[in-house]
C-alpha atoms as one frame of an Amber mdcrd trajectory, in Angstrom:
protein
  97.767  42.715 109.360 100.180  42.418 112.595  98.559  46.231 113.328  94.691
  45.247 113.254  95.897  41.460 114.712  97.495  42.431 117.860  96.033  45.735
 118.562  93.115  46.613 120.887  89.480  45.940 119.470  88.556  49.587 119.498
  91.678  50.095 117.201  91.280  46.999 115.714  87.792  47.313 114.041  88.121
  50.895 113.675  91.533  49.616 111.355  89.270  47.805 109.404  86.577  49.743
 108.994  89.447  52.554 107.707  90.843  49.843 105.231  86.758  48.463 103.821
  86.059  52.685 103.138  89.153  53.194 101.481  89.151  50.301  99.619  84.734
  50.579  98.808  86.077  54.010  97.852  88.691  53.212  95.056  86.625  50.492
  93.626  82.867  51.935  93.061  84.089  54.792  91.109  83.183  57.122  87.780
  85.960  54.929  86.275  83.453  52.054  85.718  81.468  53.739  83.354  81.576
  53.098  79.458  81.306  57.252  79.063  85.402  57.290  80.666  86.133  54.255
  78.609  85.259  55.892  75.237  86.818  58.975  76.291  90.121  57.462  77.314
  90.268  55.086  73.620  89.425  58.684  72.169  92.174  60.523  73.669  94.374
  57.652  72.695  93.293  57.933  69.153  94.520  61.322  69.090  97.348  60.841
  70.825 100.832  60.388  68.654 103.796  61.216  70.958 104.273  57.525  72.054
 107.853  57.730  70.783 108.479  61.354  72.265 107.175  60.076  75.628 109.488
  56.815  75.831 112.296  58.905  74.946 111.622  61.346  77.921 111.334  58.014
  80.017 114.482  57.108  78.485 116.015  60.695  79.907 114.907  60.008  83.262
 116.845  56.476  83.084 119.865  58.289  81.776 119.621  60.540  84.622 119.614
  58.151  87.256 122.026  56.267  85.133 124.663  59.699  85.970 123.267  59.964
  89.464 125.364  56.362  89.972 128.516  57.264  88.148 128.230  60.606  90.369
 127.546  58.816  93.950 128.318  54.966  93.210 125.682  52.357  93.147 124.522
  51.647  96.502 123.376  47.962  96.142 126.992  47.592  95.336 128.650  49.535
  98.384 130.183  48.162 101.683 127.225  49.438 103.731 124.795  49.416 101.403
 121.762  50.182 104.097 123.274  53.435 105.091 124.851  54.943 101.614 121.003
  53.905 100.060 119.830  56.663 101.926 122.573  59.490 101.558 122.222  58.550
  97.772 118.378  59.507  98.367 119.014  62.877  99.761 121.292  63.691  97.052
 120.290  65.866  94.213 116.951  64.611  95.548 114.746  67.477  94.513 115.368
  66.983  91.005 115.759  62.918  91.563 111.877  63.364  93.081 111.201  65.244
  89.637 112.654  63.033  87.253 111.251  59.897  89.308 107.601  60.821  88.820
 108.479  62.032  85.482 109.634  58.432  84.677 105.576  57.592  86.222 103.802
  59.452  84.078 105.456  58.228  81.477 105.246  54.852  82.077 100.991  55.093
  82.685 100.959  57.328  79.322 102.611  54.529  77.865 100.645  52.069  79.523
  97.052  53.863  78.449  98.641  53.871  74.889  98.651  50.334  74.745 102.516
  50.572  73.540 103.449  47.159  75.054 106.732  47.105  73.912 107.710  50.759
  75.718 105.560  49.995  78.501 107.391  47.051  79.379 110.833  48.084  78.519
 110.750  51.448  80.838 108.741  49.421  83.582 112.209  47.030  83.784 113.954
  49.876  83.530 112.274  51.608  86.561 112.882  48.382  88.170 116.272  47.982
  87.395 116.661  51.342  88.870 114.696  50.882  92.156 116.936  47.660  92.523
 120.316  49.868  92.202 118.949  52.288  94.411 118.763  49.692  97.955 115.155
  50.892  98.121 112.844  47.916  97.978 109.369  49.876  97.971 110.839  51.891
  94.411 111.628  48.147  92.748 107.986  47.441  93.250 106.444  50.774  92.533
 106.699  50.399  88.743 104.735  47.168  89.111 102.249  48.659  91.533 101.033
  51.730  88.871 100.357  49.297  86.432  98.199  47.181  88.170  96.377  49.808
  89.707  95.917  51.551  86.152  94.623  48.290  85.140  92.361  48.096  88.016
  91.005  51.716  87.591  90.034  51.320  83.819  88.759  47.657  84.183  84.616
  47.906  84.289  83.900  45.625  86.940  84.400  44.599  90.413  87.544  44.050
  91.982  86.643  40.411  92.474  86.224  40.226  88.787  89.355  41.882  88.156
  91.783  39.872  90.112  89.900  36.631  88.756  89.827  37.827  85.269  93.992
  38.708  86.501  94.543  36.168  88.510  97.598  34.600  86.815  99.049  37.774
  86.107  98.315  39.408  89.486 100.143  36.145  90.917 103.253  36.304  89.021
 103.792  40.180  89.256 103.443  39.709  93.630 105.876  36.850  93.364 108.330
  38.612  91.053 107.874  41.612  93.809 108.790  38.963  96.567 111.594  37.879
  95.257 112.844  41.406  93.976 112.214  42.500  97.654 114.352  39.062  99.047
 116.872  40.386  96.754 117.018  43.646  97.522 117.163  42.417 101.533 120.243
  39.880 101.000 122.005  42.737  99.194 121.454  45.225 101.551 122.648  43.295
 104.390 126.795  42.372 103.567 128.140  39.820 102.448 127.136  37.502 105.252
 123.524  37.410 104.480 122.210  34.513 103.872 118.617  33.819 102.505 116.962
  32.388 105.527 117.645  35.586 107.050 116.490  37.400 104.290 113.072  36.200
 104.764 113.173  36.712 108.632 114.187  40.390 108.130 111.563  41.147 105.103
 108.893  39.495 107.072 110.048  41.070 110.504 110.155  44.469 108.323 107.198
  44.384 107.244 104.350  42.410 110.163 106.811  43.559 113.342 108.369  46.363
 112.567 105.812  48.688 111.436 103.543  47.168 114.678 106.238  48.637 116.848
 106.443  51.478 114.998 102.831  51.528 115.396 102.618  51.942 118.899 105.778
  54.388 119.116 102.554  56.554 117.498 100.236  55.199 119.785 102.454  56.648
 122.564 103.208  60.298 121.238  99.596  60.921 119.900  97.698  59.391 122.686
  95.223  61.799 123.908  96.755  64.585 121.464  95.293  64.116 117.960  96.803
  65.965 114.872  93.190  66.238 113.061  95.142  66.564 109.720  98.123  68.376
 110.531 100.002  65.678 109.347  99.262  66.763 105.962 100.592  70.167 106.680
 103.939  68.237 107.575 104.207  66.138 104.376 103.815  69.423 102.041 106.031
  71.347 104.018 108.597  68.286 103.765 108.272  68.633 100.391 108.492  72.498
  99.707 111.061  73.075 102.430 113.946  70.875 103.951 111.825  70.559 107.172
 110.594  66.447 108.199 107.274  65.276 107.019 105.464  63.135 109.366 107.512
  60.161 109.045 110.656  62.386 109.749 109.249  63.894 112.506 108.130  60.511
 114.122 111.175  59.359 113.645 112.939  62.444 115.392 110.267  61.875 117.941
 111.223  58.248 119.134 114.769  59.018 119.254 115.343  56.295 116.241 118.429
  58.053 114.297 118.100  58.398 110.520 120.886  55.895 109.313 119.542  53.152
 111.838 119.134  49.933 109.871 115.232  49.686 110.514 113.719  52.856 110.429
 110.659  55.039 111.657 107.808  54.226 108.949 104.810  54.785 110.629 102.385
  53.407 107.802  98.709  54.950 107.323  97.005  53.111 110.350  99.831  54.673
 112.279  99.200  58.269 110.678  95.808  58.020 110.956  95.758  57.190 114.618
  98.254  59.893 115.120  94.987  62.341 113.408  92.322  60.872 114.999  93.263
  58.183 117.720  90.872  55.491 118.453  88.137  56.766 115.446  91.357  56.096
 112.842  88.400  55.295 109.925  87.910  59.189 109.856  91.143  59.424 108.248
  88.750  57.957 105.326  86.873  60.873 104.551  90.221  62.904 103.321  91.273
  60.188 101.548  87.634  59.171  99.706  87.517  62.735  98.803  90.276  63.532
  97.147  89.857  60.025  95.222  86.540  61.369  94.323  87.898  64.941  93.183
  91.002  62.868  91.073  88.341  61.285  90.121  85.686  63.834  88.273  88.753
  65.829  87.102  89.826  62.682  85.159  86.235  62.425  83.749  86.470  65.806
  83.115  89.593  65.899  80.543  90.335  64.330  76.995  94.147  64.920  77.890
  95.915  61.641  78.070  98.804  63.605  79.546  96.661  65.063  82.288  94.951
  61.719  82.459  98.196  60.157  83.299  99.034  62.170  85.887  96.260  61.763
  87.486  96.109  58.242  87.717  99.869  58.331  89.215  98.093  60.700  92.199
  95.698  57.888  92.836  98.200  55.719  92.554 100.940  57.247  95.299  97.613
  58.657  97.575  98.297  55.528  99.966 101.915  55.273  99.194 102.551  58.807
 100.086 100.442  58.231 103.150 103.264  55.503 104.242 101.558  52.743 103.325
 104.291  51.052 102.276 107.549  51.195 102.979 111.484  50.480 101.613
């Protein structure tokens, strides 16, 4: 909002026009139709490895659960903003592996309509993400399940979030306050609440603006056209920086600095594209579209799941949000 608020119009409307295509995109989908619904309730009919699944949920947990006698909890440490982040970058190939593990689980579970696992490895995963300093991974287990709900819900997203409304409203304020949390933690012993707020809100509207036009500075005149991408896979196949690393390295902003370098999707996609950001859409809209027909295209509830935790992380891993 600070982005498209303060921002020239050009950037502005082209902002918005980015966020209406995206959003048109990943709500008039194949998912609507009663054809996916039947399939889905007839995978889950012939599905019967709910308990095998929570138990491999239950693994990942237990990992994590070593990874903290290993390193220490970092909520709990005297700097707890720096030590989050060397406890991320340990073991954090396989952390990465049994992390999205834990997601796939959780939407199998989900799809299953096993409330009771569901809802135990979702606090789990947010117990976790709480340890962990990282306030975007306490809200992540939250954010596939409403998303799941949304993609397998035949109707509009009005409907949905009025049809939701009370529970929409109670899992964003339990994210608030988890995030509030998170911040007074992270911040010593002299944090006080008050400041809490001022440094989520800061975080998130000011922060990310700034951020924002760190980008605007570097890309200016020197588009990527996609090569971003490039950077993000070959972050994660090699120990090189994705695109967030590299902006990051760019502005000078070191790693362990208590706000750092998130350059969120408006930000990458003006770093692809400058002023015509909205084209950023058409990668995006497309590979929604091809997650899309392939789920249409299975009766696998595992494959299912997996797919609906790609269409769940497409804008997260685009830095849409950040911890």
């Amino acid at each position: 909002f600070s982005i498209i608020i303060f921002s020239p119009n050009i950037i502005k409307y082209s902002a918005i026009l980015l966020l209406l295509l995206v959003f048109f995109a990943s709500s008039i989908n194949d998912l609507k139709l009663k054809s996916f619904r039947y399939r889905l309730d007839e995978s889950i009919a012939h599905s019967r490895d709910h308990r095998q699944m929570f138990l491999i949920g239950l693994i990942c947990i237990i990992f994590f659960i070593i990874k903290f006698l290993y390193f220490g909890i970092p909520i709990f440490s005297e700097n707890p903003n720096t030590v989050r982040i060397e406890f991320a970058r340990s073991w954090d190939l396989v952390s990465n592996i049994f992390q999205y593990i834990s997601y796939i689980v959780l939407v199998f579970l989900f799809l299953s309509k096993q409330t009771r696992h569901w809802v135990t490895l979702m606090l789990l995963l947010i117990a976790v993400g709480s340890l962990t300093g990282f306030r975007s991974i306490l809200a992540i287990p939250v954010i596939l399940v409403i998303f799941t709900s949304f993609f397998i819900y035949q109707g509009s997203i009005l409907k949905f979030i009025s049809k939701n409304l009370i529970v929409v409203a109670g899992a964003l304020s339990f994210i608030t306050v988890g995030l509030l949390a998170i911040t007074f933690f992270r911040f010593g012993a002299n944090s006080e609440f008050f400041y809490s707020l001022e440094n989520l809100f800061e975080r998130v509207f000011l922060v990310n603006y700034f951020n924002f036009l760190i980008v605007i500075d570097f890309f200016k005149g020197a588009p990527l056209y996609l090569e971003s991408f490039w950077w993000d896979l070959r972050g994660v196949l090699t120990n090189q920086l994705g695109f967030s690393g590299m902006v990051t390295e760019y502005s000078g902003v070191l790693h362990y600095q208590l706000k750092q370098m998130t350059p969120t999707m408006i930000g990458e996609a003006y770093a692809n594209f400058n002023d015509f950001l909205f084209l950023f859409s058409i990668p995006i809209i497309l590979t929604i579209r091809l997650l899309v027909l392939s789920i249409n295209s299975t009766k696998s509830l595992y494959f299912i799941s997996v797919l609906f935790v790609l269409i769940t992380f497409l804008p997260i891993s685009s830095n849409f949000v950040s911890g």
